Coordinates of N, CA and C in Angstrom, one line a residue:
M1299 N 105.2 55.9 74.9 CA 104.7 54.7 75.5 C 105.4 53.5 74.8
A1300 N 105.8 52.5 75.6 CA 106.5 51.3 75.1 C 105.6 50.4 74.3
S1301 N 106.1 49.9 73.2 CA 105.3 48.9 72.5 C 105.3 47.6 73.2
L1302 N 104.5 46.6 72.8 CA 104.5 45.3 73.4 C 105.8 44.6 73.3
L1303 N 106.5 44.7 72.2 CA 107.8 44.1 72.0 C 108.8 44.7 73.0
E1304 N 108.7 46.0 73.1 CA 109.7 46.7 74.1 C 109.4 46.3 75.5
M1305 N 108.1 46.1 75.8 CA 107.7 45.7 77.2 C 108.2 44.3 77.5
K1306 N 108.2 43.4 76.4 CA 108.7 42.0 76.6 C 110.2 42.1 76.9
E1307 N 110.8 42.9 76.2 CA 112.3 43.1 76.3 C 112.6 43.6 77.8
I1308 N 111.8 44.6 78.2 CA 112.0 45.1 79.6 C 111.8 43.9 80.6
F1309 N 110.8 43.1 80.4 CA 110.5 42.0 81.3 C 111.7 41.0 81.3
R1310 N 112.2 40.7 80.1 CA 113.3 39.7 80.1 C 114.5 40.2 80.7
N1311 N 114.7 41.5 80.8 CA 115.9 42.1 81.3 C 115.7 42.8 82.6
A1312 N 114.6 42.5 83.3 CA 114.2 43.3 84.5 C 115.2 43.1 85.6
D1313 N 115.5 44.1 86.4 CA 116.3 44.0 87.6 C 115.4 43.5 88.8
A1314 N 114.1 43.9 88.7 CA 113.1 43.6 89.8 C 111.8 43.4 89.2
V1315 N 111.0 42.4 89.7 CA 109.6 42.2 89.3 C 108.8 42.3 90.6
C1316 N 107.8 43.2 90.5 CA 106.9 43.4 91.7 C 105.5 42.8 91.4
F1317 N 105.0 42.0 92.3 CA 103.7 41.4 92.1 C 102.7 42.0 93.1
D1318 N 101.5 42.3 92.6 CA 100.4 42.4 93.5 C 100.1 41.1 94.1
V1319 N 99.4 41.0 95.2 CA 99.2 39.7 95.8 C 97.7 39.2 95.6
D1320 N 96.7 39.9 96.2 CA 95.4 39.4 96.1 C 94.9 39.3 94.6
S1321 N 94.3 38.2 94.3 CA 93.8 37.9 92.9 C 94.9 37.9 91.9
T1322 N 96.2 37.9 92.3 CA 97.3 37.8 91.4 C 98.2 36.7 91.8
V1323 N 99.0 36.9 92.9 CA 99.8 35.8 93.4 C 99.0 34.7 94.1
I1324 N 97.9 35.2 94.8 CA 97.0 34.2 95.3 C 95.6 34.3 94.6
R1325 N 94.8 33.3 94.8 CA 93.6 33.2 94.0 C 92.5 34.1 94.5
E1326 N 92.6 34.4 95.8 CA 91.5 35.2 96.5 C 91.9 36.6 96.8
E1327 N 90.9 37.4 97.3 CA 91.1 38.7 97.9 C 91.2 38.5 99.4
G1328 N 92.4 38.7 99.9 CA 92.6 38.4 101.4 C 91.6 39.1 102.3
I1329 N 91.3 40.4 102.0 CA 90.4 41.1 102.8 C 89.0 40.5 102.8
D1330 N 88.6 40.0 101.6 CA 87.3 39.4 101.5 C 87.2 38.1 102.3
E1331 N 88.3 37.3 102.2 CA 88.4 36.1 103.0 C 88.3 36.3 104.5
L1332 N 89.0 37.4 104.9 CA 89.0 37.8 106.3 C 87.6 38.2 106.7
A1333 N 86.9 38.9 105.8 CA 85.5 39.4 106.1 C 84.6 38.2 106.2
K1334 N 84.7 37.2 105.3 CA 83.8 36.0 105.4 C 84.1 35.3 106.7
F1335 N 85.3 35.2 107.0 CA 85.8 34.5 108.3 C 85.1 35.2 109.5
C1336 N 85.0 36.5 109.4 CA 84.5 37.3 110.5 C 83.0 37.6 110.4
G1337 N 82.3 37.0 109.4 CA 80.9 37.0 109.3 C 80.3 38.2 108.6
V1338 N 81.1 39.0 107.8 CA 80.6 40.2 107.1 C 81.0 40.2 105.7
G1339 N 81.0 39.0 105.1 CA 81.6 38.8 103.7 C 80.9 39.6 102.6
D1340 N 79.6 39.5 102.5 CA 78.9 40.2 101.4 C 79.1 41.7 101.4
A1341 N 79.0 42.3 102.5 CA 79.1 43.8 102.6 C 80.5 44.2 102.2
V1342 N 81.5 43.5 102.6 CA 82.9 43.9 102.3 C 83.2 43.6 100.9
A1343 N 82.7 42.5 100.3 CA 83.0 42.1 98.9 C 82.6 43.3 98.0
E1344 N 81.4 43.8 98.3 CA 80.9 44.9 97.4 C 81.8 46.1 97.5
M1345 N 82.3 46.4 98.7 CA 83.3 47.6 98.9 C 84.6 47.3 98.1
T1346 N 85.0 46.0 98.1 CA 86.2 45.7 97.4 C 86.1 45.9 95.9
R1347 N 84.9 45.5 95.4 CA 84.7 45.7 94.0 C 84.8 47.2 93.6
R1348 N 84.2 48.0 94.4 CA 84.2 49.5 94.1 C 85.7 50.0 94.2
A1349 N 86.4 49.5 95.2 CA 87.8 50.0 95.4 C 88.7 49.5 94.2
M1350 N 88.5 48.3 93.8 CA 89.3 47.8 92.7 C 88.9 48.4 91.3
G1351 N 87.7 48.9 91.2 CA 87.3 49.6 90.0 C 87.8 51.0 89.9
G1352 N 88.4 51.5 91.0 CA 89.0 52.8 91.1 C 87.9 53.9 91.3
T1353 N 86.7 53.6 91.8 CA 85.7 54.6 91.9 C 85.8 55.3 93.3
V1354 N 86.4 54.7 94.3 CA 86.6 55.3 95.6 C 88.1 55.3 95.9
T1355 N 88.6 56.1 96.8 CA 90.1 56.1 97.1 C 90.3 54.8 97.9
F1356 N 91.5 54.3 97.7 CA 91.9 53.0 98.4 C 91.8 53.2 99.9
K1357 N 92.3 54.3 100.4 CA 92.3 54.4 101.9 C 90.9 54.5 102.4
A1358 N 90.0 55.2 101.7 CA 88.6 55.3 102.2 C 88.0 53.9 102.2
A1359 N 88.2 53.1 101.2 CA 87.7 51.8 101.1 C 88.2 50.9 102.2
L1360 N 89.6 51.0 102.4 CA 90.2 50.1 103.4 C 89.7 50.5 104.8
T1361 N 89.6 51.8 105.1 CA 89.0 52.2 106.4 C 87.6 51.7 106.6
A1362 N 86.8 51.8 105.6 CA 85.4 51.4 105.7 C 85.3 49.9 105.9
R1363 N 86.1 49.1 105.1 CA 86.0 47.7 105.2 C 86.5 47.2 106.5
L1364 N 87.6 47.7 107.0 CA 88.2 47.2 108.2 C 87.2 47.7 109.4
G1365 N 86.6 48.8 109.2 CA 85.6 49.2 110.3 C 84.5 48.3 110.4
L1366 N 84.1 47.6 109.3 CA 83.1 46.6 109.3 C 83.6 45.2 109.9
I1367 N 84.8 44.9 109.5 CA 85.3 43.6 109.9 C 85.8 43.6 111.3
R1368 N 86.6 44.6 111.7 CA 87.2 44.7 113.0 C 87.8 43.4 113.5
P1369 N 88.8 42.9 112.7 CA 89.4 41.6 113.0 C 90.3 41.6 114.2
S1370 N 90.2 40.6 115.0 CA 91.1 40.5 116.2 C 92.4 39.8 115.7
Y1371 N 93.4 39.9 116.5 CA 94.7 39.2 116.2 C 94.5 37.7 116.1
E1372 N 93.7 37.2 117.0 CA 93.4 35.8 117.0 C 92.7 35.3 115.7
Q1373 N 91.7 36.1 115.2 CA 91.0 35.8 114.0 C 91.9 35.8 112.8
V1374 N 92.9 36.7 112.7 CA 93.8 36.8 111.6 C 94.7 35.6 111.6
Q1375 N 95.2 35.2 112.8 CA 96.1 34.0 112.8 C 95.3 32.7 112.5
K1376 N 94.0 32.7 113.0 CA 93.2 31.5 112.7 C 92.9 31.4 111.2
L1377 N 92.6 32.5 110.6 CA 92.4 32.5 109.1 C 93.6 31.9 108.4
I1378 N 94.8 32.3 108.7 CA 96.0 31.9 108.1 C 96.2 30.4 108.3
S1379 N 95.9 29.9 109.5 CA 96.1 28.5 109.8 C 95.0 27.6 109.2
D1380 N 93.7 28.1 109.3 CA 92.6 27.2 108.9 C 92.3 27.4 107.4
N1381 N 92.5 28.6 106.8 CA 92.2 28.8 105.4 C 93.4 29.5 104.8
P1382 N 94.6 28.8 104.6 CA 95.7 29.5 104.1 C 95.5 29.9 102.7
P1383 N 96.1 31.1 102.3 CA 95.9 31.6 100.9 C 96.3 30.6 99.9
Q1384 N 95.5 30.5 98.8 CA 95.8 29.5 97.7 C 96.7 30.2 96.6
L1385 N 97.9 29.6 96.4 CA 98.7 30.2 95.3 C 98.1 30.0 94.0
T1386 N 98.2 31.0 93.1 CA 97.8 30.9 91.7 C 98.7 30.0 91.0
P1387 N 98.1 29.1 90.1 CA 98.9 28.1 89.4 C 100.0 28.9 88.5
G1388 N 101.2 28.3 88.6 CA 102.3 28.9 87.8 C 103.2 29.9 88.5
I1389 N 102.7 30.5 89.6 CA 103.4 31.6 90.3 C 104.7 31.0 91.0
R1390 N 104.6 29.8 91.6 CA 105.8 29.3 92.2 C 106.9 29.1 91.2
E1391 N 106.6 28.5 90.1 CA 107.6 28.3 89.0 C 108.1 29.6 88.5
L1392 N 107.3 30.6 88.3 CA 107.7 31.9 87.8 C 108.7 32.6 88.7
V1393 N 108.3 32.6 90.0 CA 109.2 33.3 91.0 C 110.5 32.5 91.1
S1394 N 110.4 31.2 91.1 CA 111.7 30.4 91.2 C 112.6 30.7 90.0
R1395 N 112.0 30.8 88.8 CA 112.8 31.1 87.6 C 113.4 32.5 87.7
L1396 N 112.6 33.4 88.1 CA 113.2 34.8 88.3 C 114.3 34.8 89.3
H1397 N 114.2 34.1 90.4 CA 115.3 34.0 91.4 C 116.5 33.4 90.7
Q1398 N 116.3 32.4 89.9 CA 117.5 31.7 89.3 C 118.2 32.7 88.4
R1399 N 117.5 33.6 87.8 CA 118.1 34.6 86.9 C 118.7 35.8 87.7
G1400 N 118.6 35.8 89.0 CA 119.1 36.9 89.8 C 118.2 38.1 89.9
V1401 N 117.0 37.9 89.5 CA 116.0 39.0 89.5 C 115.4 39.1 91.0
Q1402 N 115.4 40.3 91.5 CA 114.7 40.6 92.8 C 113.2 40.5 92.6
V1403 N 112.6 39.8 93.5 CA 111.1 39.7 93.5 C 110.5 40.4 94.7
F1404 N 109.5 41.2 94.5 CA 108.9 41.9 95.6 C 107.3 41.7 95.6
L1405 N 106.7 41.7 96.7 CA 105.3 41.6 96.8 C 104.8 43.0 97.4
I1406 N 104.0 43.7 96.6 CA 103.5 45.0 97.0 C 102.0 44.9 97.0
S1407 N 101.4 45.0 98.2 CA 100.0 44.6 98.4 C 99.2 45.6 99.3
G1408 N 98.0 45.8 98.9 CA 97.1 46.6 99.7 C 96.5 45.7 100.8
G1409 N 96.9 44.4 100.8 CA 96.4 43.5 101.8 C 97.3 43.6 103.1
F1410 N 97.2 42.5 103.9 CA 97.8 42.7 105.3 C 99.1 41.9 105.4
Q1411 N 100.1 42.6 106.1 CA 101.4 42.1 106.2 C 101.5 40.6 106.7
S1412 N 100.7 40.3 107.7 CA 100.8 38.9 108.2 C 100.4 37.9 107.2
I1413 N 99.4 38.2 106.4 CA 98.9 37.2 105.4 C 100.0 37.2 104.2
V1414 N 100.4 38.4 103.8 CA 101.3 38.5 102.7 C 102.7 37.9 103.0
E1415 N 103.2 38.0 104.2 CA 104.4 37.4 104.7 C 104.3 35.9 104.6
H1416 N 103.1 35.3 104.9 CA 102.9 33.9 104.9 C 103.0 33.4 103.4
V1417 N 102.5 34.2 102.5 CA 102.6 33.9 101.0 C 104.0 34.0 100.6
A1418 N 104.7 35.0 101.0 CA 106.1 35.2 100.6 C 107.0 34.1 101.1
S1419 N 106.7 33.5 102.3 CA 107.6 32.4 102.8 C 107.4 31.2 101.9
Q1420 N 106.2 31.0 101.3 CA 105.9 29.9 100.5 C 106.7 30.0 99.1
L1421 N 107.0 31.2 98.8 CA 107.7 31.5 97.5 C 109.2 31.8 97.6
N1422 N 109.7 31.6 98.9 CA 111.1 31.9 99.2 C 111.4 33.4 98.9
I1423 N 110.5 34.3 99.1 CA 110.7 35.7 99.0 C 110.9 36.3 100.4
P1424 N 112.1 36.9 100.6 CA 112.4 37.4 102.0 C 111.3 38.4 102.5
A1425 N 111.1 38.4 103.8 CA 110.1 39.3 104.4 C 110.4 40.8 104.1
A1426 N 111.7 41.1 104.0 CA 112.1 42.5 103.7 C 111.6 42.9 102.3
N1427 N 111.2 42.0 101.4 CA 110.7 42.3 100.1 C 109.2 42.4 100.1
V1428 N 108.6 42.5 101.2 CA 107.1 42.5 101.3 C 106.7 44.0 101.7
F1429 N 105.8 44.6 101.0 CA 105.3 45.9 101.3 C 103.8 45.7 101.4
A1430 N 103.2 45.9 102.6 CA 101.8 45.6 102.7 C 101.3 46.5 103.9
N1431 N 100.0 46.4 104.2 CA 99.4 47.2 105.3 C 99.5 46.4 106.6
R1432 N 99.7 47.2 107.6 CA 99.9 46.5 109.0 C 98.6 46.8 109.8
L1433 N 98.0 45.7 110.3 CA 96.9 45.9 111.2 C 97.5 46.2 112.6
K1434 N 96.7 47.0 113.3 CA 97.1 47.3 114.7 C 96.1 46.6 115.7
F1435 N 96.6 46.2 116.8 CA 95.8 45.5 117.8 C 96.1 46.1 119.2
Y1436 N 95.1 46.1 120.0 CA 95.3 46.4 121.4 C 96.0 45.3 122.1
F1437 N 96.4 45.5 123.4 CA 97.2 44.5 124.1 C 96.3 43.2 124.3
N1438 N 95.0 43.3 124.3 CA 94.2 42.1 124.5 C 93.8 41.5 123.1
G1439 N 94.4 41.9 122.0 CA 94.2 41.3 120.7 C 93.1 41.9 119.9
E1440 N 92.3 42.8 120.5 CA 91.2 43.4 119.7 C 91.8 44.4 118.6
Y1441 N 91.0 44.6 117.6 CA 91.4 45.4 116.5 C 91.5 46.9 116.9
A1442 N 92.6 47.5 116.5 CA 92.9 48.9 116.9 C 93.2 49.8 115.7
G1443 N 92.8 49.3 114.5 CA 93.0 50.2 113.3 C 94.1 49.6 112.5
F1444 N 94.6 50.4 111.5 CA 95.8 50.0 110.7 C 96.8 51.2 110.6
D1445 N 98.0 50.8 110.2 CA 99.0 51.8 110.2 C 98.9 52.7 108.9
E1446 N 98.3 53.9 109.1 CA 98.0 54.7 108.0 C 99.3 55.4 107.3
T1447 N 100.4 55.1 108.0 CA 101.7 55.7 107.4 C 102.3 54.8 106.3
Q1448 N 101.8 53.6 106.2 CA 102.3 52.7 105.1 C 101.9 53.2 103.7
P1449 N 102.8 53.3 102.8 CA 102.5 53.8 101.4 C 101.3 53.0 100.8
T1450 N 101.3 51.7 101.1 CA 100.3 50.8 100.5 C 98.8 51.1 101.0
A1451 N 98.7 52.0 102.0 CA 97.4 52.3 102.6 C 96.7 53.4 101.7
E1452 N 97.4 54.0 100.7 CA 96.9 55.1 99.9 C 96.8 54.7 98.5
S1453 N 95.9 55.4 97.8 CA 95.9 55.3 96.3 C 97.2 55.8 95.9
G1454 N 97.8 55.2 94.9 CA 99.2 55.6 94.4 C 100.3 55.1 95.2
G1455 N 100.0 54.3 96.3 CA 101.0 53.8 97.2 C 102.0 52.9 96.5
K1456 N 101.5 52.0 95.6 CA 102.4 51.0 95.0 C 103.5 51.7 94.2
G1457 N 103.1 52.8 93.5 CA 104.0 53.6 92.8 C 105.1 54.2 93.7
K1458 N 104.7 54.6 94.9 CA 105.6 55.2 95.8 C 106.6 54.1 96.3
V1459 N 106.2 52.9 96.5 CA 107.1 51.8 96.9 C 108.1 51.6 95.7
I1460 N 107.6 51.5 94.5 CA 108.5 51.2 93.4 C 109.5 52.4 93.2
A1461 N 109.1 53.6 93.4 CA 110.0 54.7 93.3 C 111.1 54.6 94.4
H1462 N 110.7 54.2 95.6 CA 111.6 54.0 96.7 C 112.6 52.9 96.4
L1463 N 112.1 51.8 95.8 CA 113.0 50.6 95.5 C 114.0 51.0 94.4
K1464 N 113.6 51.8 93.4 CA 114.5 52.3 92.3 C 115.6 53.1 92.9
E1465 N 115.2 54.0 93.8 CA 116.2 54.9 94.5 C 117.1 54.1 95.4
Q1466 N 116.6 53.2 96.1 CA 117.4 52.4 97.1 C 118.4 51.5 96.5
F1467 N 117.9 50.8 95.4 CA 118.7 49.7 94.8 C 119.3 50.1 93.4
Q1468 N 119.0 51.3 93.0 CA 119.4 51.7 91.6 C 118.9 50.8 90.5
F1469 N 117.7 50.2 90.7 CA 117.1 49.4 89.6 C 116.9 50.2 88.4
K1470 N 117.2 49.7 87.2 CA 117.0 50.4 86.0 C 115.7 50.0 85.3
K1471 N 115.3 48.7 85.5 CA 114.1 48.2 84.9 C 113.3 47.4 85.9
V1472 N 112.1 48.0 86.2 CA 111.2 47.4 87.2 C 109.9 47.1 86.5
V1473 N 109.4 45.9 86.7 CA 108.1 45.4 86.2 C 107.1 45.3 87.3
M1474 N 105.9 45.8 87.0 CA 104.7 45.6 88.0 C 103.7 44.7 87.3
I1475 N 103.3 43.7 88.1 CA 102.3 42.7 87.6 C 101.1 42.7 88.6
G1476 N 99.9 42.9 88.0 CA 98.7 42.8 88.9 C 97.4 42.9 88.2
D1477 N 96.3 42.7 89.0 CA 95.0 42.6 88.4 C 94.2 43.9 88.4
G1478 N 94.6 44.8 89.3 CA 93.8 46.0 89.6 C 94.2 47.3 89.1
A1479 N 93.4 48.3 89.4 CA 93.7 49.7 89.0 C 94.9 50.2 89.8
T1480 N 95.0 49.8 91.0 CA 96.1 50.3 91.9 C 97.5 49.8 91.4
D1481 N 97.4 48.7 90.6 CA 98.7 48.1 90.1 C 99.0 48.8 88.8
M1482 N 98.0 49.1 88.0 CA 98.2 49.8 86.7 C 98.8 51.2 86.9
E1483 N 98.3 51.9 87.9 CA 98.7 53.2 88.2 C 100.1 53.3 88.7
A1484 N 100.8 52.2 89.0 CA 102.2 52.2 89.5 C 103.2 52.3 88.4
C1485 N 102.7 52.4 87.1 CA 103.5 52.5 86.0 C 103.2 53.8 85.2
P1486 N 104.1 54.8 85.1 CA 105.3 54.9 85.9 C 105.1 55.1 87.4
P1487 N 106.1 54.9 88.2 CA 107.5 54.7 88.0 C 107.9 53.3 87.5
A1488 N 107.1 52.3 87.6 CA 107.5 51.0 87.0 C 107.7 51.3 85.5
D1489 N 108.6 50.5 84.9 CA 109.0 50.6 83.5 C 108.0 49.8 82.6
C1490 N 107.3 48.9 83.2 CA 106.4 48.1 82.4 C 105.3 47.6 83.4
F1491 N 104.0 47.6 82.9 CA 102.9 47.0 83.7 C 102.4 45.8 82.9
I1492 N 102.2 44.7 83.5 CA 101.6 43.5 82.9 C 100.3 43.2 83.7
G1493 N 99.2 43.3 83.0 CA 97.9 43.1 83.6 C 97.7 41.6 83.7
F1494 N 97.1 41.1 84.8 CA 96.9 39.7 85.1 C 95.4 39.4 85.3
G1495 N 94.9 38.5 84.5 CA 93.4 38.2 84.6 C 93.2 36.7 84.8
G1496 N 94.1 36.0 85.5 CA 94.0 34.6 85.7 C 93.0 34.2 86.8
N1497 N 92.7 35.1 87.7 CA 91.7 34.9 88.8 C 90.5 35.7 88.6
V1498 N 90.6 36.9 88.3 CA 89.5 37.8 88.1 C 89.9 38.8 87.0
I1499 N 88.9 39.1 86.1 CA 89.2 40.1 85.0 C 88.6 41.4 85.4
R1500 N 89.4 42.5 85.6 CA 88.9 43.8 85.8 C 88.8 44.5 84.4
K1501 N 87.6 44.9 84.0 CA 87.4 45.4 82.7 C 88.4 46.6 82.3
Q1502 N 88.5 47.5 83.3 CA 89.3 48.7 83.0 C 90.7 48.3 82.8
V1503 N 91.3 47.3 83.5 CA 92.7 46.9 83.4 C 92.8 46.2 82.0
K1504 N 91.9 45.3 81.7 CA 92.0 44.5 80.5 C 92.0 45.4 79.3
E1505 N 91.2 46.5 79.3 CA 91.1 47.4 78.2 C 92.3 48.3 78.0
K1506 N 92.9 48.7 79.2 CA 93.9 49.7 79.1 C 95.4 49.1 79.1
A1507 N 95.5 47.9 79.6 CA 96.9 47.3 79.7 C 97.3 46.8 78.3
K1508 N 98.5 47.3 77.9 CA 99.1 46.9 76.6 C 99.4 45.4 76.6
W1509 N 99.8 44.9 77.7 CA 100.2 43.5 77.9 C 99.3 42.9 78.9
Y1510 N 98.5 42.0 78.5 CA 97.5 41.4 79.4 C 97.6 39.8 79.3
I1511 N 97.8 39.2 80.4 CA 97.9 37.7 80.4 C 96.9 37.1 81.3
T1512 N 96.6 35.8 81.1 CA 95.7 35.1 82.0 C 96.3 33.9 82.7
H1513 N 97.6 33.6 82.4 CA 98.3 32.5 83.0 C 99.8 32.9 83.1
F1514 N 100.4 32.5 84.3 CA 101.8 32.9 84.5 C 102.7 32.1 83.5
D1515 N 102.2 31.0 82.9 CA 103.0 30.2 82.0 C 103.5 31.1 80.8
E1516 N 102.6 32.1 80.5 CA 102.9 33.1 79.4 C 104.2 33.8 79.7
L1517 N 104.4 34.1 81.0 CA 105.7 34.9 81.3 C 106.9 33.9 81.4
L1518 N 106.6 32.7 81.9 CA 107.7 31.7 81.9 C 108.2 31.4 80.5
K1519 N 107.3 31.3 79.5 CA 107.7 31.1 78.1 C 108.5 32.3 77.6
E1520 N 108.1 33.5 78.0 CA 108.8 34.7 77.6 C 110.3 34.7 78.1
L1521 N 110.5 34.1 79.3 CA 111.9 34.1 79.9 C 112.7 33.0 79.1
E1522 N 112.0 32.0 78.6 CA 112.7 30.9 77.9 C 113.2 31.3 76.5
E1523 N 112.6 32.5 76.0 CA 112.9 33.0 74.7 C 114.4 33.3 74.6
R1524 N 114.9 33.7 75.7 CA 116.3 34.2 75.7 C 117.4 33.2 75.8

């Protein structure tokens, strides 16, 4: 296992940095915001807590939550326009600095493609660097399920995405940053995991992550060390 010093070295020399989105890049949990918007907020928030704690499989939790919400295409679009996701302080500067250094930045999320792509556009991250779940709709816009073939729909899916990126781009050093159990389990194949507690602190992640931060300024300072 890498020491904290070695992890910092990996981060400073990373080929790619992968971020979780909900409660990491943005302040809220996208699925909870969608649930509130659709009038089933409390029931879904409880399911999210269980999923993030790692006590149920991610796919089971996602299926159950979406079964309660049943969001229409129109509701998803209206959520994005009326209540756009709030970026976490410092993320814009950090992503910009990583881009300046020639580091590839990816968003890997158990959230929804349409919402995550909106976040990516604000951070100048290309849509091709977004890996998230895709909602499906009938021709009349009603909810028709989600694409279960996406790796991010499964527990362990984020690790599969990182393994795919390493193979496709021959990345030697990949860093994963996130707040939840599904982010921590992506290392390995990620070479370093940085736990993030700036929006919500997950006890399991705080206890187990060797490198745990509460503000992205800590990572910006790390990059200035070099």
